[in-house]
CSV table of C-alpha atoms and ligand atoms in Angstrom, one decimal:
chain,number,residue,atom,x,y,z
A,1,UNK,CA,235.6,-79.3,-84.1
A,2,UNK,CA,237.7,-79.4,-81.3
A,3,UNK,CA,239.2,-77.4,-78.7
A,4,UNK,CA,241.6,-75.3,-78.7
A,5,UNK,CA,241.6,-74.5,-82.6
A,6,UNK,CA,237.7,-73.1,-81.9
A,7,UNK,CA,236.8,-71.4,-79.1
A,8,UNK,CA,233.2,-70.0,-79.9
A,9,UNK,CA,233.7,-67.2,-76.8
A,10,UNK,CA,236.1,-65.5,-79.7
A,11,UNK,CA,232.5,-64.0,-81.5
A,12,UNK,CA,231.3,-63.3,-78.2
A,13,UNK,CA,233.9,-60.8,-77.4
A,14,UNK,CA,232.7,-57.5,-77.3
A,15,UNK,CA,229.1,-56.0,-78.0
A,16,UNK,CA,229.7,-54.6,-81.5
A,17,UNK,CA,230.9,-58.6,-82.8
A,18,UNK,CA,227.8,-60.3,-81.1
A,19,UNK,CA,225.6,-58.2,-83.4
A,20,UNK,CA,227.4,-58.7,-86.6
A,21,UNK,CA,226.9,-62.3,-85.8
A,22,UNK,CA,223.2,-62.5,-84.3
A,23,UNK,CA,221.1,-64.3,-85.6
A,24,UNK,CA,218.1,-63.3,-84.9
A,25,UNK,CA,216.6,-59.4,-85.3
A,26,UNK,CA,213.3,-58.3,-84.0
A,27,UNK,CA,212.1,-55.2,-86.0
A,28,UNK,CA,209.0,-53.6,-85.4
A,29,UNK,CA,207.1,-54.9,-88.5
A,30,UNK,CA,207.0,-58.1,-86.9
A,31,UNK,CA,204.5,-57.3,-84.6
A,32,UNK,CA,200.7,-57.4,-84.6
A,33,UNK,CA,199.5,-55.3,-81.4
A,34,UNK,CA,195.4,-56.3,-80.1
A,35,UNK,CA,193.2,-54.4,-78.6
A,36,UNK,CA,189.7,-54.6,-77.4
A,37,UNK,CA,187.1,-52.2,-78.7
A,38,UNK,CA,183.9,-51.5,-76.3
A,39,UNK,CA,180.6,-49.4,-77.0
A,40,UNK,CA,180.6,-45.7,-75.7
A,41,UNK,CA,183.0,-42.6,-75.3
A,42,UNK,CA,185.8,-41.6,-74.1
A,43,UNK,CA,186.6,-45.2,-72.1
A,44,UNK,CA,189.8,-46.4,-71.2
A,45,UNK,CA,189.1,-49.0,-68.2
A,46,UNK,CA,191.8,-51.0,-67.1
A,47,UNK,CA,191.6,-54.6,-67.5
A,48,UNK,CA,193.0,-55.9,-64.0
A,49,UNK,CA,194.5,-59.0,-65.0
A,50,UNK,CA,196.6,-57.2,-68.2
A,51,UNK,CA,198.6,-54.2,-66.5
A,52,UNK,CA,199.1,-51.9,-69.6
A,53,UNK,CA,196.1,-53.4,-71.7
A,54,UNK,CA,192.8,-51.4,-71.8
A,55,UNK,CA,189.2,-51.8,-73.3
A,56,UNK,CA,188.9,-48.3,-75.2
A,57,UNK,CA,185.9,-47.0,-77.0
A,58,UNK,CA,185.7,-46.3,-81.0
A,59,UNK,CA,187.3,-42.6,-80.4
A,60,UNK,CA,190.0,-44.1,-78.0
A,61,UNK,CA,190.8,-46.8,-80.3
A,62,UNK,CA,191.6,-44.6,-82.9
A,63,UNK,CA,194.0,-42.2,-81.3
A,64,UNK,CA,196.1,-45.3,-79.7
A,65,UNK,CA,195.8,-46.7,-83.4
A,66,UNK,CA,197.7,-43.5,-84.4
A,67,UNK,CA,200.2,-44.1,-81.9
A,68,UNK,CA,200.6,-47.8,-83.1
A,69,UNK,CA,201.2,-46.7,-86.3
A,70,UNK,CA,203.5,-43.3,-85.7
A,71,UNK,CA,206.0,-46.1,-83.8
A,72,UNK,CA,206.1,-47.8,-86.9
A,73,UNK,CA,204.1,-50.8,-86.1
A,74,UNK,CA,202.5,-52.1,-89.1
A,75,UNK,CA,199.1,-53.8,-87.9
A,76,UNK,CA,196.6,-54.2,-85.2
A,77,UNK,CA,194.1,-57.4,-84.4
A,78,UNK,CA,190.1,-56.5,-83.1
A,79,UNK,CA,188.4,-58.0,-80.6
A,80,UNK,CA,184.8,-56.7,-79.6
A,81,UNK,CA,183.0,-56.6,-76.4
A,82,UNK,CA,178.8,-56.1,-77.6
A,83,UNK,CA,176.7,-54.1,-75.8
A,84,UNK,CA,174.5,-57.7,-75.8
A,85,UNK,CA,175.1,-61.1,-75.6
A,86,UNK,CA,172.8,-63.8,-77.6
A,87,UNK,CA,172.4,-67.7,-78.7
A,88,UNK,CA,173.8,-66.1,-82.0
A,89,UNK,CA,176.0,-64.3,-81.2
A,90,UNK,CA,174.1,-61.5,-83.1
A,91,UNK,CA,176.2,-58.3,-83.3
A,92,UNK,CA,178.8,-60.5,-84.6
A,93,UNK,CA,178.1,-59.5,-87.9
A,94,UNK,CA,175.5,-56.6,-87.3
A,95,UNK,CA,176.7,-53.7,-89.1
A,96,UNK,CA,176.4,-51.7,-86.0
A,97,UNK,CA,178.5,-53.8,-83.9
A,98,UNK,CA,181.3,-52.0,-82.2
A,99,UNK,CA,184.1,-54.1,-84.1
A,100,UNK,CA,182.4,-52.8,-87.3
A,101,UNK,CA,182.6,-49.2,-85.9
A,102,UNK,CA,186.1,-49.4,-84.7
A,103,UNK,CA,187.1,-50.6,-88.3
A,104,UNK,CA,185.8,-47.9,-90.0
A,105,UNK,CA,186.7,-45.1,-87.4
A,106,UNK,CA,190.5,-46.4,-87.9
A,107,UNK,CA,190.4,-47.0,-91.7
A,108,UNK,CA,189.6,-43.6,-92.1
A,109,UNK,CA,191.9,-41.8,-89.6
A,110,UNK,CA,194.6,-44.3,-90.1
A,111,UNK,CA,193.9,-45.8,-93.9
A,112,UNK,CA,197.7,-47.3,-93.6
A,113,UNK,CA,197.3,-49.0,-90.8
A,114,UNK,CA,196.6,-52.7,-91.1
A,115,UNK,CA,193.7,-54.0,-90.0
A,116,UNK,CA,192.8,-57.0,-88.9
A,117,UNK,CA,190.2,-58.8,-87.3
A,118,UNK,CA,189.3,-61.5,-85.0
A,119,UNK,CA,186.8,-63.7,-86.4
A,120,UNK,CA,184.7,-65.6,-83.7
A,121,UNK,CA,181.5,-65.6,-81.9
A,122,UNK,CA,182.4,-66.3,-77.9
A,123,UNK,CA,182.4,-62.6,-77.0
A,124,UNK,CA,178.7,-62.3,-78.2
A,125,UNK,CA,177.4,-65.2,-77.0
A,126,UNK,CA,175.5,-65.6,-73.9
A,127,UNK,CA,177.3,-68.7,-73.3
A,128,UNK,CA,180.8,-67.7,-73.8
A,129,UNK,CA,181.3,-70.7,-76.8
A,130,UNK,CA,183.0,-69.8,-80.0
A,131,UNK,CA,179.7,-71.8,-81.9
A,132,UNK,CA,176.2,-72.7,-81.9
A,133,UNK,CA,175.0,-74.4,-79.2
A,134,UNK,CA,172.2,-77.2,-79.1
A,135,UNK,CA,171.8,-79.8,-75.5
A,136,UNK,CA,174.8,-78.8,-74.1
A,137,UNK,CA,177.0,-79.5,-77.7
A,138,UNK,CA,178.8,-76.8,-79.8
A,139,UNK,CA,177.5,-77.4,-83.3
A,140,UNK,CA,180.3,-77.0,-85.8
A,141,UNK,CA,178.1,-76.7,-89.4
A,142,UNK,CA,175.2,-74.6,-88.4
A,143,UNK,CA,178.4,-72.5,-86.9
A,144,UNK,CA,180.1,-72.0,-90.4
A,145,UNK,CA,177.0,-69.9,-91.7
A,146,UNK,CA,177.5,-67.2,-88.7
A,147,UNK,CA,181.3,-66.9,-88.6
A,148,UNK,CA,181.3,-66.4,-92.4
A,149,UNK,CA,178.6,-63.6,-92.0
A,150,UNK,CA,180.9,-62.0,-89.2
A,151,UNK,CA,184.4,-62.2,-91.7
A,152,UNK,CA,181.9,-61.0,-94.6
A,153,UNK,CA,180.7,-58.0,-91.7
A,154,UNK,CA,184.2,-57.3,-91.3
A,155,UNK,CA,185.1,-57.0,-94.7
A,156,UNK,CA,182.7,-54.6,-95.9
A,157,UNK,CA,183.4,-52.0,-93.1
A,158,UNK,CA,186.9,-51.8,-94.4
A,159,UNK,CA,189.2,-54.5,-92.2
A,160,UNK,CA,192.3,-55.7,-94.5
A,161,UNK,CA,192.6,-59.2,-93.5
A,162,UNK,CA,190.4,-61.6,-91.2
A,163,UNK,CA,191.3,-64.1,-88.8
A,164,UNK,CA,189.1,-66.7,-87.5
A,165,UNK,CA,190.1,-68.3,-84.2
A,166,UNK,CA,187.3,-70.4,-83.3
A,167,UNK,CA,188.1,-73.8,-84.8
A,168,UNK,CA,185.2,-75.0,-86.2
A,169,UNK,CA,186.2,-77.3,-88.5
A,170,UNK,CA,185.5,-76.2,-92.5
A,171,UNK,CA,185.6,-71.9,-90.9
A,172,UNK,CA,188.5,-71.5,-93.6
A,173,UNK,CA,187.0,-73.1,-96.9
A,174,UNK,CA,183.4,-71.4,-95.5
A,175,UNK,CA,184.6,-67.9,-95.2
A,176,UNK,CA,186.6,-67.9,-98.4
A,177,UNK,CA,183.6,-68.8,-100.5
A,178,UNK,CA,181.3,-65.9,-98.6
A,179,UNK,CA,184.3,-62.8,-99.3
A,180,UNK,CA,184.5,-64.6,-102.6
A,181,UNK,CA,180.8,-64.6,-103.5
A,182,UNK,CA,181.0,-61.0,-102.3
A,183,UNK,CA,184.0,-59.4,-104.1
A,184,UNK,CA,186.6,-59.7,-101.5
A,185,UNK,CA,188.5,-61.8,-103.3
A,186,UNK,CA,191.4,-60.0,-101.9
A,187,UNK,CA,191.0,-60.3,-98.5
A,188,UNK,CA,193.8,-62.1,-97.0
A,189,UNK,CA,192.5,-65.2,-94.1
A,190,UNK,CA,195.2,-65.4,-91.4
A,191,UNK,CA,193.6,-68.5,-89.8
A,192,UNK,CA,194.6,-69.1,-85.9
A,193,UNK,CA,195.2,-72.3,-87.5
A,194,UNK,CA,197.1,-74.7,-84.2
A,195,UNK,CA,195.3,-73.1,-81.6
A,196,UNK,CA,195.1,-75.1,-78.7
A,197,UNK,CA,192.9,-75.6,-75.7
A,198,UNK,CA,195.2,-73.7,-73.0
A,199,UNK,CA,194.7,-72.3,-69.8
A,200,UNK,CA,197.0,-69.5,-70.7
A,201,UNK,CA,193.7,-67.6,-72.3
A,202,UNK,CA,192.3,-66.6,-69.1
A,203,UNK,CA,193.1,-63.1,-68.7
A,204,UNK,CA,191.8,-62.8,-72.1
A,205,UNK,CA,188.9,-64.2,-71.2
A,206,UNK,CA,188.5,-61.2,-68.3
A,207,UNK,CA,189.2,-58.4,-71.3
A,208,UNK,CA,187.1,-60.1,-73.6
A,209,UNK,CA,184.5,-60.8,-71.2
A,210,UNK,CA,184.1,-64.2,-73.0
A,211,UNK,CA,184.7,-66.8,-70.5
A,212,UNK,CA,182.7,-70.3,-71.1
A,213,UNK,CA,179.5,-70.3,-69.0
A,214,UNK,CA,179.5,-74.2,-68.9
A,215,UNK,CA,182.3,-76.4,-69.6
A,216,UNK,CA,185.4,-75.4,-71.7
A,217,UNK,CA,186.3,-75.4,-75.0
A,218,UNK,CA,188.2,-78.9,-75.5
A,219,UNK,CA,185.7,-79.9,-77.8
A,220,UNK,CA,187.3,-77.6,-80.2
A,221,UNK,CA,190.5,-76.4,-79.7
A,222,UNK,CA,193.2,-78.8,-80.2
A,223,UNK,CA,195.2,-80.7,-77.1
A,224,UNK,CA,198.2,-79.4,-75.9
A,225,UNK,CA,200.2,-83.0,-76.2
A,226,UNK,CA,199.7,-83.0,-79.9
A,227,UNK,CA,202.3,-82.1,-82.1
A,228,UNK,CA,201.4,-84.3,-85.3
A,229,UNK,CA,197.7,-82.7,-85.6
A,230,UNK,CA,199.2,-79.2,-86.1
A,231,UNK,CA,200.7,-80.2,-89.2
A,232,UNK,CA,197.2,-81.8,-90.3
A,233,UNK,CA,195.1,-78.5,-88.8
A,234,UNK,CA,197.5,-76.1,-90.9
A,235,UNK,CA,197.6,-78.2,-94.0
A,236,UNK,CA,193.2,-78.6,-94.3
A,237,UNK,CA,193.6,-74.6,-93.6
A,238,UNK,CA,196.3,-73.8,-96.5
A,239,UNK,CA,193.8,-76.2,-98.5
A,240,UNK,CA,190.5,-74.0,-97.9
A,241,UNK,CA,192.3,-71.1,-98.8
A,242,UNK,CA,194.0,-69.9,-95.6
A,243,UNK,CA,196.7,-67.0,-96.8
A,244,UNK,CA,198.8,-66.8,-92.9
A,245,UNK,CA,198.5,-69.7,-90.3
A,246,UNK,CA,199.0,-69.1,-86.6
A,247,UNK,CA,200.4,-71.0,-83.6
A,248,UNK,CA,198.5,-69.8,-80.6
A,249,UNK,CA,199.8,-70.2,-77.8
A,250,UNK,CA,203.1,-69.2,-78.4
A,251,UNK,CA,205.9,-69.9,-75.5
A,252,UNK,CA,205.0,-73.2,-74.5
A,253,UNK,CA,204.3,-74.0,-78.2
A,254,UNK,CA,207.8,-72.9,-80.2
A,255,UNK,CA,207.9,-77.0,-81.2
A,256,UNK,CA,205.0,-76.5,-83.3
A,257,UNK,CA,206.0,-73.1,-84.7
A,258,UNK,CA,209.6,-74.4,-86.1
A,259,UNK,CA,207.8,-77.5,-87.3
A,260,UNK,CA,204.7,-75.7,-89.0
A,261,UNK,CA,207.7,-73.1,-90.6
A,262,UNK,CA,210.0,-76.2,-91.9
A,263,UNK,CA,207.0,-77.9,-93.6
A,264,UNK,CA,204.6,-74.6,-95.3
A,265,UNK,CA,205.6,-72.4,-97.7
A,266,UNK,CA,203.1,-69.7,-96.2
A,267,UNK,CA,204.1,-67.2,-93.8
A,268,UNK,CA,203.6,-68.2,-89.8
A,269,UNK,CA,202.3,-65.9,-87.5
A,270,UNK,CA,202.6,-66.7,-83.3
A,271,UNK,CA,200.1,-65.5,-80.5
A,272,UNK,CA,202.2,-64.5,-77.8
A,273,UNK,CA,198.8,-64.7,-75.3
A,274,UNK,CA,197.4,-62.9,-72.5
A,275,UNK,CA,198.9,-65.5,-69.9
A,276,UNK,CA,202.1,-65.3,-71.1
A,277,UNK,CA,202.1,-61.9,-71.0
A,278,UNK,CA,200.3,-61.2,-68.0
A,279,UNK,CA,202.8,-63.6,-66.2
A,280,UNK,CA,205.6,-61.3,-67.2
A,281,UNK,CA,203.7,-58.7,-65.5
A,282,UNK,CA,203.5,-60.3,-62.0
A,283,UNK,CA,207.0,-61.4,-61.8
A,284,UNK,CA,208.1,-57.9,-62.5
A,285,UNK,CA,206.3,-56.2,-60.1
A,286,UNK,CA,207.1,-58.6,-57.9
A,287,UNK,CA,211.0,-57.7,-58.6
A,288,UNK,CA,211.5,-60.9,-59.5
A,289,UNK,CA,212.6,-60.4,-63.5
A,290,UNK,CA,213.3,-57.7,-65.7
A,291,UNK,CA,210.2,-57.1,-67.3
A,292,UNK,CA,211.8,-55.3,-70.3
A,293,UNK,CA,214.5,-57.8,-70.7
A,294,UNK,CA,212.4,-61.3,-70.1
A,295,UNK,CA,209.9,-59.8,-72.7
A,296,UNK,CA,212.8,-59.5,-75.5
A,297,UNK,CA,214.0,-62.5,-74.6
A,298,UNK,CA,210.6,-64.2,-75.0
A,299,UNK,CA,209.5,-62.2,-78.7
A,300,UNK,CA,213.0,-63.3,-79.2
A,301,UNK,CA,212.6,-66.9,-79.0
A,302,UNK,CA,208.8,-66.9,-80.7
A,303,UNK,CA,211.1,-65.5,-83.9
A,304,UNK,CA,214.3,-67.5,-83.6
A,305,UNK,CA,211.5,-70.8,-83.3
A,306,UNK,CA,210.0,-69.4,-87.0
A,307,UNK,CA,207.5,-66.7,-87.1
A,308,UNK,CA,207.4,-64.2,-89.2
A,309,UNK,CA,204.6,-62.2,-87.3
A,310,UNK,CA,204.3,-61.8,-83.8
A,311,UNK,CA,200.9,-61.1,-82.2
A,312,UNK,CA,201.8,-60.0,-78.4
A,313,UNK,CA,200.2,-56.8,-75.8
A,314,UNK,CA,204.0,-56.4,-75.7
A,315,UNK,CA,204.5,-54.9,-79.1
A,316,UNK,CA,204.4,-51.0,-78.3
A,317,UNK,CA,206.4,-51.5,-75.5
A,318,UNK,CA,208.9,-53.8,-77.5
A,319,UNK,CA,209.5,-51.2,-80.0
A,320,UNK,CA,210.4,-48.4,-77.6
A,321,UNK,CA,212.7,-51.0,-76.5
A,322,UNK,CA,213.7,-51.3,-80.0
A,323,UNK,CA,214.2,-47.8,-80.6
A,324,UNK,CA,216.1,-47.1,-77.5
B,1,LIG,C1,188.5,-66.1,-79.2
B,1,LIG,C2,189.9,-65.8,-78.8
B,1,LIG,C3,190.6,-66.1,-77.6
B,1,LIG,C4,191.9,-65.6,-77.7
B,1,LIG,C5,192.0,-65.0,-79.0
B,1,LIG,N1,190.8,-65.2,-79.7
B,1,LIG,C6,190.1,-66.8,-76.4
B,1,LIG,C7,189.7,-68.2,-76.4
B,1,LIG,O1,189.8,-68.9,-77.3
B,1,LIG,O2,189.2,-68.5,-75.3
B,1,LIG,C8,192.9,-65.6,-76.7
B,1,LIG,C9,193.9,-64.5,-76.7
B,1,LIG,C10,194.8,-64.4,-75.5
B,1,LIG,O3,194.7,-65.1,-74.5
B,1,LIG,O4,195.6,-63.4,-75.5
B,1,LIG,N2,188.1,-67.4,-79.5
């Protein structure tokens, strides 16, 4: 393997040879796009720390579903913000609440359009936790019996798969048996299933409106020096009955997406977060990067690492670039 018999510049030539020999294609079915549904109508209000992101109403939601879906996009991931917040974390799983609303709006304006939907109770508590909490402690078993209610919520208004991202321990085996017990037997769980405790959330935390009023959520999401425990998190997942796992967050994380994908047999989804992409953001308009270019490169690398879904704000924007 020597020089000068191979010279690896010799496939880097010219444009049309680098493609027939790339490795890695980004197509725009491997993207999952969120968004963040909000009571009322007619809003579309910025969020500040997310240039390009928006909390939309029901009717808003749908029409930028349509455009999701007209670019050939095939799914999209719910988060609600309530009109209130509780110790339960109530319109969770009210059949009012506004994620229920925005499911149904889309499923019948859209019916193709994947939906899917985040499963957890932070954005409708008054505490900003993603469980019960008693004396200053999030309770993880009382917790199951609420998050299960919310995927069962979820289901009935119409979404297509659920995605629990709270990390109570058991949330997998626990919503199975509810959908089960209810006829949706066919609902697939893509289970966020590594997520760690990272401060790369914290624009999310401004759209969602779900930052933690005490403390922070170490207690349950996993630390970001452990790369042996997101084996063991995804394997108790696939073993309750979880159908996609994720790695969440994404850039920092591409160790533990190439491991999880060399180990499972089950497909691997990536959460490219809000930091990450927000970050992006900054540097561009500072004229700093290329915004289009570092976010290719960066979806990029989350495939090449071994996902086979990408969850990222980037995805509309990525496709245009696709289709360019
Ligand atoms: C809810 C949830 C969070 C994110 C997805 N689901 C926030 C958190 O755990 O604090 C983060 C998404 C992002 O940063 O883009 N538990």
């Amino acid at each position: 393997m020597s020089f000068p018999i191979h010279r690896p510049r010799r496939l880097r030539k010219n444009g049309a040879i680098r493609k027939m020999v790339r490795e890695t294609q980004l197509t725009p079915e491997d993207f999952i796009y969120p968004m963040f549904v909000t009571h009322g109508r007619g809003v579309k209000k910025k969020i500040q720390s997310m240039p390009g992101c928006f909390q939309r109403s029901v009717d808003e939601i749908v029409k930028e579903a349509q455009n999701v879906y007209k670019l050939g996009i095939p799914a999209v991931l719910l988060f609600g913000i309530p009109e209130h917040r509780d110790e339960k974390g109530s319109e969770a799983y009210s059949d009012k609440g506004v994620i229920q609303k925005a499911i149904k709006a889309i499923k019948d304006k859209v019916p193709e359009l994947v939906v899917i939907t985040d499963v957890c109770l932070c954005e409708y508590m008054s505490h900003g936790h993603c469980g019960i909490v008693k004396n200053g402690k999030i309770l993880n078993d009382p917790t199951l019996e609420l998050l299960a209610k919310s995927a069962l919520s979820h289901a009935r208004a119409g979404a297509d798969i659920v995605a629990p991202s709270d990390m109570m321990d058991g949330r997998v085996g626990a919503i199975r048996d509810a959908l089960d017990a209810h006829g949706f037997e066919d609902i697939p769980i893509m289970s966020y299933s590594a997520k760690y405790a990272s401060a790369f959330y914290s624009p999310f935390r401004e759209a969602a409106e779900s930052a933690p009023q005490f403390g922070d959520r170490r207690s349950y999401q996993m630390d970001s020096s452990n790369r042996r425990e997101a084996i063991k998190e995804v394997a108790l997942d696939i073993e309750e009955g979880a159908d996609i796992v994720m790695v969440k967050p994404a850039m920092c994380y591409l160790d533990i997406i190439s491991d999880i994908k060399d180990t499972f047999d089950v497909p691997v989804a990536a959460y490219n977060v809000s930091g990450e992409y927000s970050m992006v953001k900054a540097a561009a308009k500072l004229g700093w990067i290329d915004e289009k270019k570092v976010m290719m490169e960066i979806l990029t690398s989350i495939k090449r690492a071994g996902a086979d879904l990408i969850l990222t704000y980037f995805a509309v924007d990525a496709v245009k670039e696709l289709n360019k």
